[in-house]
Coordinates of N, CA, C and O in Angstrom, one line a residue:
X548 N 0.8 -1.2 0.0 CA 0.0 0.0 0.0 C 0.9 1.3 0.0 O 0.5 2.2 -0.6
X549 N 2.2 1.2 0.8 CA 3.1 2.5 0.7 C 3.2 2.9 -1.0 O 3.5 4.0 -1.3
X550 N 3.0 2.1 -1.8 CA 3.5 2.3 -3.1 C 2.8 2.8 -3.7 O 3.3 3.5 -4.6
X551 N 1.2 2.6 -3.6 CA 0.2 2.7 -4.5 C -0.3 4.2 -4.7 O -0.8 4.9 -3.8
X552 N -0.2 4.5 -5.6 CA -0.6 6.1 -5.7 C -1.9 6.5 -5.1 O -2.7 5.7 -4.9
X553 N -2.1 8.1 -4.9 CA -2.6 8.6 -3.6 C -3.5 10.0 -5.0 O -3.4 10.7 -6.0
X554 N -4.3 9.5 -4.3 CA -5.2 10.8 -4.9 C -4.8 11.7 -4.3 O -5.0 11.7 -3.0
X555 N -4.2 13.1 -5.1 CA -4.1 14.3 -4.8 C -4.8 15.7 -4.6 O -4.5 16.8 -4.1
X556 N -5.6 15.2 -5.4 CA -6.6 16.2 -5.6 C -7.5 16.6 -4.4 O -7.3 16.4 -3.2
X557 N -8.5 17.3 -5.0 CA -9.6 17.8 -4.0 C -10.9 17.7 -4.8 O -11.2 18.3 -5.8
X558 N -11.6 16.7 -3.9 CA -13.4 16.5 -5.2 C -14.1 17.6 -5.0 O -14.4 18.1 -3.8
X559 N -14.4 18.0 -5.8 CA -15.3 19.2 -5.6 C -16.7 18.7 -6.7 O -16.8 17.9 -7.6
X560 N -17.9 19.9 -6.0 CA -19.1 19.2 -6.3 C -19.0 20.0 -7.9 O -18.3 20.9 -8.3
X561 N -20.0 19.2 -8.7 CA -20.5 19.9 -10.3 C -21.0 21.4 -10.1 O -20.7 22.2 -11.0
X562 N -21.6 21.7 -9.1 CA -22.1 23.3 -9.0 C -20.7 24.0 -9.0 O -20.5 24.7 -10.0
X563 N -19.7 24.0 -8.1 CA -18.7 24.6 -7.9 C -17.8 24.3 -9.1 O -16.9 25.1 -9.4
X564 N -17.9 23.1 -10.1 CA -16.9 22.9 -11.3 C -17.9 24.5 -11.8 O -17.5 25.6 -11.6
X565 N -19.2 24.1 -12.5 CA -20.0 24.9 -13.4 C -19.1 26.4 -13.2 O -18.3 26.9 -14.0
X566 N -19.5 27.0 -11.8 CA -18.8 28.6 -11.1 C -17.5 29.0 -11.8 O -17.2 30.1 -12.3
X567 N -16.9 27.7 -11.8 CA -15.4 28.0 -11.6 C -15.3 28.5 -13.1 O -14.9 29.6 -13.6
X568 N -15.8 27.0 -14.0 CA -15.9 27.7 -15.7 C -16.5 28.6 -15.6 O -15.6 29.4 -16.1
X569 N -17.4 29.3 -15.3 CA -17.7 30.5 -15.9 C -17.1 31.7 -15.5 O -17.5 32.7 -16.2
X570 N -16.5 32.0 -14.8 CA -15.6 32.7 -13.8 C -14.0 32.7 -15.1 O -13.7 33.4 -15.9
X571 N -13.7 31.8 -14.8 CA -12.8 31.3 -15.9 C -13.3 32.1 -17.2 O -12.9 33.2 -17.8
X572 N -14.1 31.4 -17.5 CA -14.4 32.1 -18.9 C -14.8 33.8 -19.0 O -14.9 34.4 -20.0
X573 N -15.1 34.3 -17.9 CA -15.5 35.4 -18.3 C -13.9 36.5 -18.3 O -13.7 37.6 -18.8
X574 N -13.3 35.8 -17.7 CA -11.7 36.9 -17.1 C -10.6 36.1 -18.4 O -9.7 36.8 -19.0
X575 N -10.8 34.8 -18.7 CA -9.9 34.2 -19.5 C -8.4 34.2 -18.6 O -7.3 34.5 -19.0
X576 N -9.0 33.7 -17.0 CA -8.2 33.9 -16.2 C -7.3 32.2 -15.6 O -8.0 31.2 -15.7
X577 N -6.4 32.0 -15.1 CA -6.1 30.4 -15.0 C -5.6 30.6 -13.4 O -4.7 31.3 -13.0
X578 N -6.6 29.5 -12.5 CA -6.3 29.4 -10.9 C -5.3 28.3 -10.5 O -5.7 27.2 -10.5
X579 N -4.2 28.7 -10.1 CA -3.3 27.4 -9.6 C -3.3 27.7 -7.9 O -3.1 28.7 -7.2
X580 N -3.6 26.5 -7.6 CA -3.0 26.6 -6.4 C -1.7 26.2 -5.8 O -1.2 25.2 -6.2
X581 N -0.9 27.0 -4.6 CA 0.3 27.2 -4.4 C 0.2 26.7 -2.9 O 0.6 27.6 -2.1
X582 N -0.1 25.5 -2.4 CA 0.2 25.0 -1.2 C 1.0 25.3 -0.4 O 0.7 25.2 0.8
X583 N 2.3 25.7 -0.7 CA 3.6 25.7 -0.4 C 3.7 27.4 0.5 O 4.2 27.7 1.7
X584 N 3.1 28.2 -0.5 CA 3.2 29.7 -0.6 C 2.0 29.7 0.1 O 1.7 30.9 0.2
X585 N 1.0 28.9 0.7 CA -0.2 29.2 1.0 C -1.1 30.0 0.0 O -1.4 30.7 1.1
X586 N -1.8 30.6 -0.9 CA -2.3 31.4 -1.8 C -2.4 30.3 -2.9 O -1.8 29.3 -3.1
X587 N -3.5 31.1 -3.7 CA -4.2 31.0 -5.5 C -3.2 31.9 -6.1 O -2.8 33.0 -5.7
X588 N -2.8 31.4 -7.1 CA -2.3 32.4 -8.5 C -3.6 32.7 -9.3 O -4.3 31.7 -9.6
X589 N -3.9 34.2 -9.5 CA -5.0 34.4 -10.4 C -3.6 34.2 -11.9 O -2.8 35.2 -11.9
X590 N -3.5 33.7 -12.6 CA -2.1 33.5 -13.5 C -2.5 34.6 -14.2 O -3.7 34.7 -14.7
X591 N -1.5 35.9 -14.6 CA -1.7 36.8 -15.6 C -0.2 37.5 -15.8 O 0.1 38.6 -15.3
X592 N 0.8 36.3 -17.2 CA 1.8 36.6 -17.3 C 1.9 38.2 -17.2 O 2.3 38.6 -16.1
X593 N 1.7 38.8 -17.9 CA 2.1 40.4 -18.1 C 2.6 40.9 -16.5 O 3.6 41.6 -16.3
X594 N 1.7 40.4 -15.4 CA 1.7 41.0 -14.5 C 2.8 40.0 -12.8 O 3.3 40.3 -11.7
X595 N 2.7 38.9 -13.5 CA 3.7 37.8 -12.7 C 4.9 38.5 -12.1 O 5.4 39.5 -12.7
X596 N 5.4 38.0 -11.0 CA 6.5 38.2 -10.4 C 7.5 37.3 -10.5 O 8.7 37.5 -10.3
X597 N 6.7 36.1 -10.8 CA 8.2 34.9 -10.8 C 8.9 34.7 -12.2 O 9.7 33.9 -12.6
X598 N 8.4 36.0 -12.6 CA 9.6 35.9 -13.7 C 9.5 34.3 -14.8 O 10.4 33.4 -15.0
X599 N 8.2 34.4 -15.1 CA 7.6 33.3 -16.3 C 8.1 33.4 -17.6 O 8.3 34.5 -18.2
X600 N 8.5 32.1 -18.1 CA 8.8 32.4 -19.8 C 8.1 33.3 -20.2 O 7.3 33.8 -19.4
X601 N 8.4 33.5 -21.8 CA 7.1 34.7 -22.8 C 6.0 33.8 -22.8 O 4.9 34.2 -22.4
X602 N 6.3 32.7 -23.2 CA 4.8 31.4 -23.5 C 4.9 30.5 -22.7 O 4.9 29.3 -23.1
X603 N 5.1 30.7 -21.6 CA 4.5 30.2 -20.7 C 2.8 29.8 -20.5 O 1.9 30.5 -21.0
X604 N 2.4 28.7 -19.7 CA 0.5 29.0 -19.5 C 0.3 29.2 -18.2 O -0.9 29.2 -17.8
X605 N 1.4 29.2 -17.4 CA 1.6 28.5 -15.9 C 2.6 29.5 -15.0 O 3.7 30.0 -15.5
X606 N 2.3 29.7 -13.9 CA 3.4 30.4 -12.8 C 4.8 29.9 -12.5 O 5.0 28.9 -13.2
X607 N 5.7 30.1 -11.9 CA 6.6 29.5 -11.7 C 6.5 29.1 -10.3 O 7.1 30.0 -9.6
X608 N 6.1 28.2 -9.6 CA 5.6 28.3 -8.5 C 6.6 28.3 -7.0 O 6.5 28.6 -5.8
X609 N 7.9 27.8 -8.0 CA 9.1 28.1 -7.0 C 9.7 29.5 -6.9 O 10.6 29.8 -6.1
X610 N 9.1 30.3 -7.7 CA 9.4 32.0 -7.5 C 8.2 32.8 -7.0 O 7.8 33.8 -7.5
X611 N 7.8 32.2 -6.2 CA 6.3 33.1 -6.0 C 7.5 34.2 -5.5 O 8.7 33.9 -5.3
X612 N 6.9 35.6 -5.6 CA 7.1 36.7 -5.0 C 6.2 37.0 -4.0 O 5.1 36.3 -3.9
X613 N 6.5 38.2 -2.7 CA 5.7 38.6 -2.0 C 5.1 39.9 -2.7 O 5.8 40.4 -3.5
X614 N 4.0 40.3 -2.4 CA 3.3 41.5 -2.9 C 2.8 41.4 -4.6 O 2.3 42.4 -5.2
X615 N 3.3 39.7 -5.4 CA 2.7 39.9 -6.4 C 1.0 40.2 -6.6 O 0.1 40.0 -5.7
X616 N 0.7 40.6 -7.9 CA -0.5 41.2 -7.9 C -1.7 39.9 -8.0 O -2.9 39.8 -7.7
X617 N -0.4 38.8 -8.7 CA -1.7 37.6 -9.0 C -2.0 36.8 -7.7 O -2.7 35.8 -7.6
X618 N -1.5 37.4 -6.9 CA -2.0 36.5 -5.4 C -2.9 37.0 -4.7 O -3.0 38.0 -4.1
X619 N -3.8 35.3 -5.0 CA -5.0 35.7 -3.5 C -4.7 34.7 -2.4 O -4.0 33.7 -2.4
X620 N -5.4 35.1 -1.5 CA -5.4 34.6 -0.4 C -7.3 34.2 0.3 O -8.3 35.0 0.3
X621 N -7.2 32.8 0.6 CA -8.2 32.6 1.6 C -8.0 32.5 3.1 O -6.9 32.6 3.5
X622 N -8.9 32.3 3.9 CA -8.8 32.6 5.3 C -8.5 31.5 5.6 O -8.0 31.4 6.8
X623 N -8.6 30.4 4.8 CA -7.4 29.1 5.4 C -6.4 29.1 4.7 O -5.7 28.2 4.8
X624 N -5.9 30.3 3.7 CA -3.9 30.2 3.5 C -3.5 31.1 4.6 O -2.4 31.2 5.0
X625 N -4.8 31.8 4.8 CA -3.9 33.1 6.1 C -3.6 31.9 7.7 O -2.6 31.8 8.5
X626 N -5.1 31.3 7.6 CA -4.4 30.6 8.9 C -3.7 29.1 8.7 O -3.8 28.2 9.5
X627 N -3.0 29.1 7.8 CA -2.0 28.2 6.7 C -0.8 29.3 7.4 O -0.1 28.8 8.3
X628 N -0.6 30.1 7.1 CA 0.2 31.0 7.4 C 0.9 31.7 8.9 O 2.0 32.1 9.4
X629 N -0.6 31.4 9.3 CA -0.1 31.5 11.1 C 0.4 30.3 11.6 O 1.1 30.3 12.7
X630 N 0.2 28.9 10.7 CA 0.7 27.9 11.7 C 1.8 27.2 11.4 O 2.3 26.3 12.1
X631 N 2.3 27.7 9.9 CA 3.9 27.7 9.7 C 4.4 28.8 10.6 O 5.0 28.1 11.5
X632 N 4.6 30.3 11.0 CA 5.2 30.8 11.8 C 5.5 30.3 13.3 O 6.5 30.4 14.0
X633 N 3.5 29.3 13.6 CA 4.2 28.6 14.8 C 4.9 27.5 15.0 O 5.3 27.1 16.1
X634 N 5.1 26.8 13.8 CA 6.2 25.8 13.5 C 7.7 26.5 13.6 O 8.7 25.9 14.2
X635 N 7.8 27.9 12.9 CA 9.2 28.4 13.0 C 9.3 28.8 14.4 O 10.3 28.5 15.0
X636 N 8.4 29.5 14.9 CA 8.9 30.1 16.2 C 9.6 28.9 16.9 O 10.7 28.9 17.4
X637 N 8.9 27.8 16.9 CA 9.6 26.2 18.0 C 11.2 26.0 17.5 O 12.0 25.5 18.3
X638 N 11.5 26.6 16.0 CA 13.0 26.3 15.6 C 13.7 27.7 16.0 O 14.9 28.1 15.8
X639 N 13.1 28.2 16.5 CA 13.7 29.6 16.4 C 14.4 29.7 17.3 O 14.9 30.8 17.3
X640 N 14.8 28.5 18.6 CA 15.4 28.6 19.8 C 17.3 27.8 18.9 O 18.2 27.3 19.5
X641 N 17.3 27.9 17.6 CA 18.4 27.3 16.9 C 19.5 28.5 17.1 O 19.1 29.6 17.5
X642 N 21.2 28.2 16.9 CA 21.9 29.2 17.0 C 21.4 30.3 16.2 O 20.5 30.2 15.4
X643 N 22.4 31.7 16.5 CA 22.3 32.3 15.6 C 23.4 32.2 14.4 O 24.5 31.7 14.7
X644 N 23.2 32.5 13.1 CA 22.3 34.1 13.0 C 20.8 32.9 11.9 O 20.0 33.4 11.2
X645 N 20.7 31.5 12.1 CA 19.8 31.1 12.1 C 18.2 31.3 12.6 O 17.2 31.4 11.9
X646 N 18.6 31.3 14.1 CA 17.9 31.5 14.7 C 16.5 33.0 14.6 O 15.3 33.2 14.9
X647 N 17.8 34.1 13.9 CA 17.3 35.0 14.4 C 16.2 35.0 12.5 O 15.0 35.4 12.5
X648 N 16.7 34.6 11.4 CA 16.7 34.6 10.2 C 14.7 33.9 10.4 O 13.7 34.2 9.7
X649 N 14.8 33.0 11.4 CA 13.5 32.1 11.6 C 12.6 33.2 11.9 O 11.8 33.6 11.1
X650 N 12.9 33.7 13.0 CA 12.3 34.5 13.8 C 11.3 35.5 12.8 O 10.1 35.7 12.8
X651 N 12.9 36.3 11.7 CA 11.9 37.2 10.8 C 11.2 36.5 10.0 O 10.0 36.8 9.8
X652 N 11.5 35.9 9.6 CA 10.5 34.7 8.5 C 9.0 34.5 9.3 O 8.0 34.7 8.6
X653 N 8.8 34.1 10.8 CA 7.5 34.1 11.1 C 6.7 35.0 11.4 O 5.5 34.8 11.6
X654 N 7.7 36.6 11.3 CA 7.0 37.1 11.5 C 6.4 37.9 10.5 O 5.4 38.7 10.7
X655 N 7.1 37.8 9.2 CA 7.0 38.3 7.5 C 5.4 37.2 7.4 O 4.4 37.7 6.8
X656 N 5.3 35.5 8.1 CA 4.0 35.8 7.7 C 3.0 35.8 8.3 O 1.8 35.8 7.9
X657 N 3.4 35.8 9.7 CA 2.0 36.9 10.5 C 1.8 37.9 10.0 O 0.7 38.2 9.7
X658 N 2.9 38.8 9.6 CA 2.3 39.7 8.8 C 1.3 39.8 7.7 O 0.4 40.6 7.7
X659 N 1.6 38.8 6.7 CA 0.8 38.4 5.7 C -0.5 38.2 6.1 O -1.4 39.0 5.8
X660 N -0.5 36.9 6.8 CA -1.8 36.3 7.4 C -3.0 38.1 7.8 O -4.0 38.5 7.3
X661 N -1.8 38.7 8.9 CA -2.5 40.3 9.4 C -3.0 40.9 8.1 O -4.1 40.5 7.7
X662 N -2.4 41.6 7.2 CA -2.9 42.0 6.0 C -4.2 41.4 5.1 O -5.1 42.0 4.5
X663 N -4.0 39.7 5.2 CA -4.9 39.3 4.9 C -6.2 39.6 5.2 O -7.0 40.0 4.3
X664 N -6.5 39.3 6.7 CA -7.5 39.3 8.0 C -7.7 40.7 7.6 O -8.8 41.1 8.0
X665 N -7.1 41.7 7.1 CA -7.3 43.3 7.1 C -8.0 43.9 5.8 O -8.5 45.0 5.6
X666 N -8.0 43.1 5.1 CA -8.0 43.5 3.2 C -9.1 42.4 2.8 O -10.0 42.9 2.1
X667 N -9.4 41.2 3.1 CA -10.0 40.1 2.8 C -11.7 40.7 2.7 O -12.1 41.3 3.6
X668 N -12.6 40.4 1.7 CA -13.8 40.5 1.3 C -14.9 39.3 0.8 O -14.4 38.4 0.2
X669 N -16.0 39.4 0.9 CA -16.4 37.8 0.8 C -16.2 37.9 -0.6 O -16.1 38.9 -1.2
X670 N -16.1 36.7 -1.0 CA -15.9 35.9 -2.1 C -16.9 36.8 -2.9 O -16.5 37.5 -3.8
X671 N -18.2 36.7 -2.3 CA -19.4 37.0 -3.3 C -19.2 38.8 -4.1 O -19.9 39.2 -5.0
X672 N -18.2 39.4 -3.4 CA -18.0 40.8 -3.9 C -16.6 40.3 -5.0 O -15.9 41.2 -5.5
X673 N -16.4 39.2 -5.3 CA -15.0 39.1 -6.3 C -16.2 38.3 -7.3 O -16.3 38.9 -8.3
X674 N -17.1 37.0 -7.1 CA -16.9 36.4 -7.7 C -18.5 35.5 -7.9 O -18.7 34.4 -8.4
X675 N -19.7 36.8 -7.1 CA -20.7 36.5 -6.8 C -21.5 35.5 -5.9 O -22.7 35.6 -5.9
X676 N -21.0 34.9 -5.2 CA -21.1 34.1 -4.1 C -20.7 34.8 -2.5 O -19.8 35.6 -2.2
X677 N -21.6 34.3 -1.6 CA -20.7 34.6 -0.2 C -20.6 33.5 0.8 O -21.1 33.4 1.9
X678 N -19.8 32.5 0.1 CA -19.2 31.5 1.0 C -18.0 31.2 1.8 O -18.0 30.6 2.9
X679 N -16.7 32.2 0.9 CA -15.7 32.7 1.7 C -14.9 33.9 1.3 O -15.1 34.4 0.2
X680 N -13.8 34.4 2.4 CA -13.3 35.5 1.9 C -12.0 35.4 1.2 O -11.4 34.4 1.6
X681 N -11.6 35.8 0.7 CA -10.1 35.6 0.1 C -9.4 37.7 -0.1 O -10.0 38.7 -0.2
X682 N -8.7 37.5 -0.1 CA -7.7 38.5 -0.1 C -7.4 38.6 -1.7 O -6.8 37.7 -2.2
X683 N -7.9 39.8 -2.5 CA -7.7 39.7 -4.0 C -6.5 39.9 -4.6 O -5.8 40.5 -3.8
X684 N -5.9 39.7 -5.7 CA -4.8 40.0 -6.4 C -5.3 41.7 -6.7 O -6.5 41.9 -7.1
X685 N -4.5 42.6 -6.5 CA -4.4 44.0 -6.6 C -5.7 44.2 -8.5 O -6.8 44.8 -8.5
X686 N -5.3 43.8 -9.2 CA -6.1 43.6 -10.3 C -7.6 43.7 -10.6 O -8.4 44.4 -11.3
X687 N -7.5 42.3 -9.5 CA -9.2 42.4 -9.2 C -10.0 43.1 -8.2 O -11.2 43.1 -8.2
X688 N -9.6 43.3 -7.7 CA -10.1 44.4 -6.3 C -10.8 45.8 -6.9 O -10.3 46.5 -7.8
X689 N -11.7 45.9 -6.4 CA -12.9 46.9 -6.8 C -12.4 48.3 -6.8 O -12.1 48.8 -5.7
X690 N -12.2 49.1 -8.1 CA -11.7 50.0 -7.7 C -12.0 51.1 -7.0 O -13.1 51.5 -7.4
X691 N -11.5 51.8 -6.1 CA -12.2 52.8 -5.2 C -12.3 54.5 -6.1 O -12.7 55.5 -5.5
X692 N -12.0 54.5 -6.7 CA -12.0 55.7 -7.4 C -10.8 56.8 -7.3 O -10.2 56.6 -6.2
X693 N -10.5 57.4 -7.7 CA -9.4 58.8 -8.2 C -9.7 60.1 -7.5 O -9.0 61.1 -7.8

């Protein structure tokens, strides 16, 4: 059984497939998720930070950037985000200048996670639903006016 391959995915119901295409279709927009980085890539070469080929279709997901425009966030990558820092803070008792390198790292994303929890709007004001909130890529966020 160690060997046998493992479903990776996530089932999601036919209403939520339907949403997602038309959402998709209407932005001509492509959603990756970034486990690692906690956050969605709304993918939109022009505007990427990880420094994507020209023809590229896809992010570079080992270059996420911080403050790129194509990242969103849900209220489970923010608290994805608080509970990697409390994994770092437990290593953070390591020498220095380790130690201290941990320390800023957890707290670069409590910060995040904070900004999140600060900026975040339900879903239904991005994407017509109000099931959850996510934190928008700079892009799609409603413009406030001039």
């Amino acid at each position: 059984m160690a060997t046998t391959p493992r479903f990776e995915g996530q089932i999601v119901t036919s209403k939520f497939a339907q949403k997602a295409a038309r959402f998709l279709a209407r932005d001509g927009l492509v959603l990756f998720n970034n486990p690692d980085d906690h956050l969605i890539c709304v993918f939109k070469r022009d505007t990427a930070l990880c420094d994507p080929d020209p023809n590229t279709v896809a992010p570079n997901q080992f270059a996420c950037e911080l403050g790129c425009g194509n990242a969103a966030r849900t209220d489970t990558d923010a608290r994805g985000l608080r509970e990697r820092a409390r994994e770092l803070d437990t290593l953070a008792a390591a020498p220095e200048p380790v130690g201290r390198r941990l320390r800023l790292n957890a707290d670069r994303l409590r910060e995040v996670a904070d900004t999140h929890d600060a900026t975040a709007q339900p879903a239904g004001a991005l994407t017509c639903t109000n099931s959850t909130r996510t934190s928008a890529p700079a892009s799609a966020r409603p413009s406030t006016g001039s």
